[in-house]
Coordinates of C-alpha atoms and ligand atoms in Angstrom, one line a residue:
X1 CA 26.3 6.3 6.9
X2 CA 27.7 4.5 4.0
X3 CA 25.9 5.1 0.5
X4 CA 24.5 1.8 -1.1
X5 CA 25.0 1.3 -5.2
X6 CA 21.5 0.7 -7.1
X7 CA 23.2 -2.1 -8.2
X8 CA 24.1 -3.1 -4.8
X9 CA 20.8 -3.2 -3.5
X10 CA 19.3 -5.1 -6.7
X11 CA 21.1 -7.9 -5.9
X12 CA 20.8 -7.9 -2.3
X13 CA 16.9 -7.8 -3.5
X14 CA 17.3 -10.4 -5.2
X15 CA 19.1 -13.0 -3.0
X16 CA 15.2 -12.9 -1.4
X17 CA 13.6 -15.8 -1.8
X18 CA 10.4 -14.3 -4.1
X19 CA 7.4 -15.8 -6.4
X20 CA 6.1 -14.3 -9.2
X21 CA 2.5 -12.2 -8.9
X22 CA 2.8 -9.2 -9.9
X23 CA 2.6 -7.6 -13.7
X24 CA 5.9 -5.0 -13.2
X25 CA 7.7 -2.8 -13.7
X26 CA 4.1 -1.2 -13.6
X27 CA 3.4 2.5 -15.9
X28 CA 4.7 5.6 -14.7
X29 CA 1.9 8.0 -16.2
X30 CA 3.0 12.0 -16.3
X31 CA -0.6 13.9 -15.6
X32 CA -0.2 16.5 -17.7
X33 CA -3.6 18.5 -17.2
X34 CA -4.0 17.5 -13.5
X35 CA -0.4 19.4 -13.5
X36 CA -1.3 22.3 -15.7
X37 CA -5.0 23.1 -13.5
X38 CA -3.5 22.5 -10.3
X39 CA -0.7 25.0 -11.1
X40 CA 2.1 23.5 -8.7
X41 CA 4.1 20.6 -9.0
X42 CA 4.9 18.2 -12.1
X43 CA 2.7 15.0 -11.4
X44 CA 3.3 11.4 -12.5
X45 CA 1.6 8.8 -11.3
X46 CA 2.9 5.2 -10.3
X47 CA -0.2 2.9 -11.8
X48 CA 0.1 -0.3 -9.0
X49 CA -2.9 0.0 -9.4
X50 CA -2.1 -2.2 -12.4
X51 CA 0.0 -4.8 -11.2
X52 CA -2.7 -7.1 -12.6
X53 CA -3.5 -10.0 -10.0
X54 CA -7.5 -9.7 -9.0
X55 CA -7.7 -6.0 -9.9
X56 CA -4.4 -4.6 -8.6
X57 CA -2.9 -2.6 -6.0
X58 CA 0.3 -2.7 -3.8
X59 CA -0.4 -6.0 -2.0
X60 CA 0.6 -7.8 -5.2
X61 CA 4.2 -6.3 -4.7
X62 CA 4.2 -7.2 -1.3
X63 CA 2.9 -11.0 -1.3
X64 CA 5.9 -11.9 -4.1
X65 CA 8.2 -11.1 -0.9
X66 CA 5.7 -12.1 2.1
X67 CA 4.6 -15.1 0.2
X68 CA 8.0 -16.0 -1.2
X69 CA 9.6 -16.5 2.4
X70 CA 6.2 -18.4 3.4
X71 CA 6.4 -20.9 0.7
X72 CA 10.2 -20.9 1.0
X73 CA 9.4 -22.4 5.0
X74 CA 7.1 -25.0 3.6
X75 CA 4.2 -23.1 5.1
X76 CA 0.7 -24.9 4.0
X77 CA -2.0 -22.0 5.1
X78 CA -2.2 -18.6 5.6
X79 CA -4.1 -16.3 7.5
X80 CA -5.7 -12.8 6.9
X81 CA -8.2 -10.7 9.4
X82 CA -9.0 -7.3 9.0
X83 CA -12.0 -5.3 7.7
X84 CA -14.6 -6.8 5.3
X85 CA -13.5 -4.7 2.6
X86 CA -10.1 -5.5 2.9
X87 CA -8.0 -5.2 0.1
X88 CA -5.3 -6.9 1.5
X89 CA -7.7 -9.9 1.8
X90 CA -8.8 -10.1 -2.4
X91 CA -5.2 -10.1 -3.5
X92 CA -4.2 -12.5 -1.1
X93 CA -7.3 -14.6 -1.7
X94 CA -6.2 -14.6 -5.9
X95 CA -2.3 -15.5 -4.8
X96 CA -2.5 -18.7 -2.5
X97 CA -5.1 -19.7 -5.1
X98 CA -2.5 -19.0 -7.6
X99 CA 0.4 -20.6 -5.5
X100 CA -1.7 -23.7 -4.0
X101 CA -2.0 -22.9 -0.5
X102 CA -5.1 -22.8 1.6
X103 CA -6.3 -19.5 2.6
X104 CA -8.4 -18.3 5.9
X105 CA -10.0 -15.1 5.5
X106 CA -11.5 -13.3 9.5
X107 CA -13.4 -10.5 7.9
X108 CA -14.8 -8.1 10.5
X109 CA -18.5 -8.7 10.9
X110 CA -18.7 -4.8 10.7
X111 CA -21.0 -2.2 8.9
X112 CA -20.1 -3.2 5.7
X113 CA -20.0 -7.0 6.3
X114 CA -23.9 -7.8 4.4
X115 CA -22.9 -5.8 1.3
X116 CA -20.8 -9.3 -0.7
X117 CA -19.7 -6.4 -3.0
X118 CA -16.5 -5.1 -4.3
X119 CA -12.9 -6.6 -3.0
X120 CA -15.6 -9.2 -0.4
X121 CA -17.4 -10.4 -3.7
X122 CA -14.1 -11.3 -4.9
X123 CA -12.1 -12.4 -2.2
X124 CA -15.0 -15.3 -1.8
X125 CA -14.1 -16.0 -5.6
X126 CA -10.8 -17.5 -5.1
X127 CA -12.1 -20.6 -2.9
X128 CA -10.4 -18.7 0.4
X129 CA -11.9 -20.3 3.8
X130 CA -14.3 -16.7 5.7
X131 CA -14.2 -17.2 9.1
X132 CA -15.9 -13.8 10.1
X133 CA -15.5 -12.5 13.6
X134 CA -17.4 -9.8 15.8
X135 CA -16.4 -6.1 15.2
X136 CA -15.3 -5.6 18.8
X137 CA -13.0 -8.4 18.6
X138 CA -9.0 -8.1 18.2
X139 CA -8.4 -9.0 14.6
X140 CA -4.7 -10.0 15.7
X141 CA -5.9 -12.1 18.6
X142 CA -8.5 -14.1 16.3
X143 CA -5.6 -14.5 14.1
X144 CA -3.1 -16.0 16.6
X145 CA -5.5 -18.8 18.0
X146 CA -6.6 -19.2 14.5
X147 CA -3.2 -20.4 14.3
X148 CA -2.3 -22.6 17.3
X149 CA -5.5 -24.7 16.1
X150 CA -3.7 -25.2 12.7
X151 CA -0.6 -26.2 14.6
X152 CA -2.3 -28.5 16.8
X153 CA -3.3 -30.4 13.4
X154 CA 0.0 -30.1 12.4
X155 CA -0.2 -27.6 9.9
X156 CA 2.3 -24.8 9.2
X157 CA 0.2 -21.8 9.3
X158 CA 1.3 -18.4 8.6
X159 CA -0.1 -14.6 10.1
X160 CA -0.2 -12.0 7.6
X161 CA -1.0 -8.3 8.2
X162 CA -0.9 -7.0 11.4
X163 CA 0.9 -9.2 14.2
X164 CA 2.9 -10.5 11.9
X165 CA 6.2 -8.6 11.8
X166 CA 8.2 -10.2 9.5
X167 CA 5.3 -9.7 6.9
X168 CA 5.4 -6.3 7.5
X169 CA 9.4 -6.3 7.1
X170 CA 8.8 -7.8 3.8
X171 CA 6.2 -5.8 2.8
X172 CA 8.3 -3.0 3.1
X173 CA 11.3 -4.5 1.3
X174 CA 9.1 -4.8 -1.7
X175 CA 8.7 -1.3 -1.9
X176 CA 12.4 -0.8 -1.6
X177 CA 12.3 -2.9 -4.9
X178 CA 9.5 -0.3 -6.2
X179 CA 11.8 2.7 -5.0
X180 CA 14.5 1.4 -7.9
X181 CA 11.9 1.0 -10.5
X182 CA 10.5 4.2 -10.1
X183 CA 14.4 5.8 -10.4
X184 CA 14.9 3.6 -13.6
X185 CA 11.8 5.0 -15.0
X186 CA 12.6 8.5 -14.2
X187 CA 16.4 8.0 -15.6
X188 CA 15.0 6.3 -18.9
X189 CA 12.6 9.6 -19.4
X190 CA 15.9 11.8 -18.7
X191 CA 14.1 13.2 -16.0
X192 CA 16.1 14.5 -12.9
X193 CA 14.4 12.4 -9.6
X194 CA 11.2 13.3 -7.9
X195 CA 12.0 15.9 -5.0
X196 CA 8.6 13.9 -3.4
X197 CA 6.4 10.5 -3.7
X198 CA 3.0 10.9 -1.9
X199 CA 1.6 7.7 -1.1
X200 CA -1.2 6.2 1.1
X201 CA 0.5 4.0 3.4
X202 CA -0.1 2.5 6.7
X203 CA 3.5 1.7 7.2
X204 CA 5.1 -0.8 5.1
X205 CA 4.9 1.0 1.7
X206 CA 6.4 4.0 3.2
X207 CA 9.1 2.8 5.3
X208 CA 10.4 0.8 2.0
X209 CA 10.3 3.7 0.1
X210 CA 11.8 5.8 2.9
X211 CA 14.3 2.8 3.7
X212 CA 15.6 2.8 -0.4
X213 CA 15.9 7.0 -0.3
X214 CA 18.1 6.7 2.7
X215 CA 20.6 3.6 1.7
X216 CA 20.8 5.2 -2.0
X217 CA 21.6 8.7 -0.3
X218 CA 18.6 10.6 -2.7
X219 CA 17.0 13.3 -1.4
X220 CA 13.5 12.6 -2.3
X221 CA 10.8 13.4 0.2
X222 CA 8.6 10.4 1.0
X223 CA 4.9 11.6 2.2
X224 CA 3.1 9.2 3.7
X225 CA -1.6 9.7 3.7
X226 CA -2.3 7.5 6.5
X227 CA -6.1 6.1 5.8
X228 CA -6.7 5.2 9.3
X229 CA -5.2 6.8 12.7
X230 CA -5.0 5.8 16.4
X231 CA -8.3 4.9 17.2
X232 CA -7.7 1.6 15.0
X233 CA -5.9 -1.5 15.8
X234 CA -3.6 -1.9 13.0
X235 CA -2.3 1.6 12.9
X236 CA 1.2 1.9 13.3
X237 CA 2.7 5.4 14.4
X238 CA 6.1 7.0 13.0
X239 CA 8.0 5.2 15.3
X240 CA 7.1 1.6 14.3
X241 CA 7.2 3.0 10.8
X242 CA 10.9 4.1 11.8
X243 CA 11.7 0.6 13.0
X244 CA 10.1 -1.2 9.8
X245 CA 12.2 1.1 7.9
X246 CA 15.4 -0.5 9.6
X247 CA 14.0 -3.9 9.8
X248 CA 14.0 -3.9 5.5
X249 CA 17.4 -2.6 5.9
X250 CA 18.5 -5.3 7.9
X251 CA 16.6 -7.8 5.7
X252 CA 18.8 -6.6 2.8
X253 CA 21.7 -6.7 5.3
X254 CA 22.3 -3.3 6.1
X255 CA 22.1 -1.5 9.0
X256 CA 20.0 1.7 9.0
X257 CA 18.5 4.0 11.9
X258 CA 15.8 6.5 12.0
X259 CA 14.6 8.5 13.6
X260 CA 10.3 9.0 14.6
X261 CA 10.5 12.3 13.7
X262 CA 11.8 11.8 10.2
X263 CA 8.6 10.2 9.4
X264 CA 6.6 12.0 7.5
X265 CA 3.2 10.0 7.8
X266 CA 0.2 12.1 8.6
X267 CA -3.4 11.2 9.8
X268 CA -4.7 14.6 8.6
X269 CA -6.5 12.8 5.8
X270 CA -8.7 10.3 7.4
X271 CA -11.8 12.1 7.7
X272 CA -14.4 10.9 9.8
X273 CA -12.4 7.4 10.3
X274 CA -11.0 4.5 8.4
X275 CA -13.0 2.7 5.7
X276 CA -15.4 5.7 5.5
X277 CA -15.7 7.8 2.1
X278 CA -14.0 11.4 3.1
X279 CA -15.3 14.3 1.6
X280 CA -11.8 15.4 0.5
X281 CA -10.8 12.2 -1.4
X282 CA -14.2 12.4 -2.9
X283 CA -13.1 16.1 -4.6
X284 CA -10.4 14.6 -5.0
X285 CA -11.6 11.5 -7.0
X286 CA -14.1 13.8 -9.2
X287 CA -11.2 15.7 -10.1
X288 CA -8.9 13.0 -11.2
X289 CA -11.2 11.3 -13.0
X290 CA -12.1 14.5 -15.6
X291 CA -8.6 15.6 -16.0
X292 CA -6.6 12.1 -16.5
X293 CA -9.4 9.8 -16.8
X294 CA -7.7 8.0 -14.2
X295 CA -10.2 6.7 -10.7
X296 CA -8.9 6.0 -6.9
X297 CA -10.9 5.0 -4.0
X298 CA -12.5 6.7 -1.8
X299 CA -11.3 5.2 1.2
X300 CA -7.5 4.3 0.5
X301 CA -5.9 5.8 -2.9
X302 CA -8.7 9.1 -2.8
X303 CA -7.3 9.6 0.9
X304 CA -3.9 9.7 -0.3
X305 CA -4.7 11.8 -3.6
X306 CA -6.3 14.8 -1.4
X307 CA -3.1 14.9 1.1
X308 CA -1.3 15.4 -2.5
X309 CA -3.4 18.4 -3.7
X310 CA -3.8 19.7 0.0
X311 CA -0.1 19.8 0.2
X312 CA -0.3 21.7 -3.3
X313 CA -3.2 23.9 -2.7
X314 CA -0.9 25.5 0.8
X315 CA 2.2 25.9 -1.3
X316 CA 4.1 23.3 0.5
X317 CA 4.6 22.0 -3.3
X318 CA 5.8 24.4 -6.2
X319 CA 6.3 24.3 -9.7
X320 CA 10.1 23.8 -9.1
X321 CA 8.9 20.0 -7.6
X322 CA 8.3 16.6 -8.8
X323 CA 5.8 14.7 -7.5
X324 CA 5.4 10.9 -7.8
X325 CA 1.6 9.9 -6.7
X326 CA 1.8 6.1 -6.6
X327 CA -1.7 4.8 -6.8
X328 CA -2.0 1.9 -4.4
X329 CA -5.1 0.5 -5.9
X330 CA -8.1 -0.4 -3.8
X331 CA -10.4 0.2 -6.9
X332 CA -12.9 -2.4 -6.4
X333 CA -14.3 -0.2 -3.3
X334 CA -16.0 2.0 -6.1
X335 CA -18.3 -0.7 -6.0
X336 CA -18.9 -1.1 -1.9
X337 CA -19.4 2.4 -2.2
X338 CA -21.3 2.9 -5.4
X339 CA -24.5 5.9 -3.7
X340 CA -21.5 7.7 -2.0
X341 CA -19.0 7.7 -5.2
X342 CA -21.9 9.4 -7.3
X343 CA -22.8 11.7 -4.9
X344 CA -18.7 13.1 -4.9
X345 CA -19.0 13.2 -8.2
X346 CA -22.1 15.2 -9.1
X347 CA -21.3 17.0 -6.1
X348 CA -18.3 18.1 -7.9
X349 CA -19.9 19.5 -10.7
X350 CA -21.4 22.1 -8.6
Ligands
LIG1 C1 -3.0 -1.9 1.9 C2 -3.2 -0.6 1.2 C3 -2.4 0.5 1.5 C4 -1.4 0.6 2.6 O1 -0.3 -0.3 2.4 P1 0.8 -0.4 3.5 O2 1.9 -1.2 2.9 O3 0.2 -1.0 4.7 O4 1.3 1.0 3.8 C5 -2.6 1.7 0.7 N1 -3.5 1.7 -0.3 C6 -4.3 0.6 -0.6 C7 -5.2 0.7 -1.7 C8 -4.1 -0.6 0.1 O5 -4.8 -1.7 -0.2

């Protein structure tokens, strides 16, 4: 397995076609009390939260990539479906407003579908087209026909999200991009390189990550918090995880191979199931906020945050690690979630 430069893969980054969304490189904060109380590991934390397009999070990364080959194949519309919370949805709402394309929007008519609060609210702000569908419905399915109807009318659609592998690819490549920020942050503070990043990731955030370790040859654990697990369409397992990871390495032109097993990606965070407040990330989120004055989600970045300190509170993390949290985003949930987020919180006090 040949070693890749930094340098190398910088400029094999940026022969990609890309636009411009996101607000980078974004902060690398060091946490020094969470570090100090929770007595294990050094902790920074990677702020996408902030990369500043409708409220942040890691879809802003991703959309300079996905959106940059879409707009690069003269495509006109694009298409989202997933949950009605999605955050995928808001950011992608704020960027085809931002680029001029028309966007469709197949929110799941499910338990959270009446509430217009939080990333729904403002997803509808940007103008995007909501075609809801039933909850028993497949997302990816709705999606697809959604499609042939626009090509019927001669439009050039494109799928986002799930179905859509390419967007996934490129999802992924973008966190390859974020893996070589991250090192130039730590090699401006004169800091050695995290032995681990923790992040929440379905697939693509990881396997970028996991694809720029491997071509750079670093050693640096990546640890994927899954938010949602099999009994959802959209989850991917460590083996399509594995093959994104190698479809972002052939997108950069190299060829890469992995294996299932060395993907790290673990549903033991999830709780009760996807989209629903865990009482973990909840802890979690209470505790965060009074030592950094820093807030995640409790459905997405808070499931993420409590594999972190689980892996810390078991000793799988010592004082002799460093441990990059990046923070996803998903903030706006707070609101969708408002009686439930209080409740953690004073529940914490106790
Ligand atoms: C979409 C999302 C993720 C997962 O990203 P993937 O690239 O699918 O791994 C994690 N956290 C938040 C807040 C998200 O919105």
């Amino acid at each position: 397995m040949t070693i890749v430069s930094k340098q190398r893969l910088s400029e094999a980054l940026n022969q990609l076609p890309r636009v411009h969304l996101a607000h980078l490189p974004t902060p690398l904060d060091f946490c020094p009390r969470l570090s100090r109380l929770m007595n294990g590991p050094k902790i920074w934390i990677k702020r996408d939260d902030c990369t500043g397009l409708a409220f942040g999070g890691n879809k802003a990364r991703q959309h300079e990539f996905i959106l940059g080959d879409a707009v690069h194949r003269g495509v006109d519309v694009v298409i989202q479906g997933a949950a009605s919370q999605s955050n995928q949805s808001r950011q992608l709402a704020a960027a085809a407003a931002r680029l001029g394309l028309e966007c469709i929007l197949m929110p799941r008519k499910d338990a959270l579908f009446q509430s217009v609060q939080g990333n729904q609210l403002i997803a509808r702000l940007f103008g995007a087209k909501i075609v809801p569908i039933e909850p028993t419905e497949s997302v990816k399915k709705a999606k697809e026909d959604m499609a042939a109807k626009l090509r019927a009318e001669g439009r050039n659609p494109a799928i986002l999200g799930m179905g859509s592998e390419k967007a996934l690819s490129l999802a992924a490549v973008a966190y390859v991009a974020a893996y070589l920020e991250i090192v130039d942050q730590f090699e401006r503070l004169s800091e050695p390189l995290p032995t681990h990043i923790y992040v929440t990731s379905q697939g693509s955030t990881q396997a970028g990550l996991q694809s720029a370790v491997r071509l750079l040859g670093h050693s640096t654990r990546i640890c994927g918090i899954n938010p949602m697990d099999h009994r959802n369409e959209a989850y991917e397992a460590p083996a399509s995880i594995a093959h994104q990871c190698e479809a972002a390495a052939r997108i950069l032109g190299y060829d890469l191979s992995l294996l299932p097993e060395e993907i790290n990606n673990s549903t033991d965070w999830v709780g009760s199931d996807y989209g629903l407040p865990s009482s973990a990330a909840l802890r979690g989120a209470a505790l965060l906020a009074r030592t950094e004055g820093l807030l995640v989600d409790p459905v997405y970045s808070g499931k993420g945050f409590s594999g972190l300190l689980g892996d810390i509170k078991v000793g799988r993390l010592t004082s002799s690690d460093r441990v990059v949290f990046i923070h996803t985003g998903g903030l706006p949930a707070i609101f969708t979630y408002a009686d439930t987020c209080l409740e953690g919180a004073a529940g914490a006090l106790e």
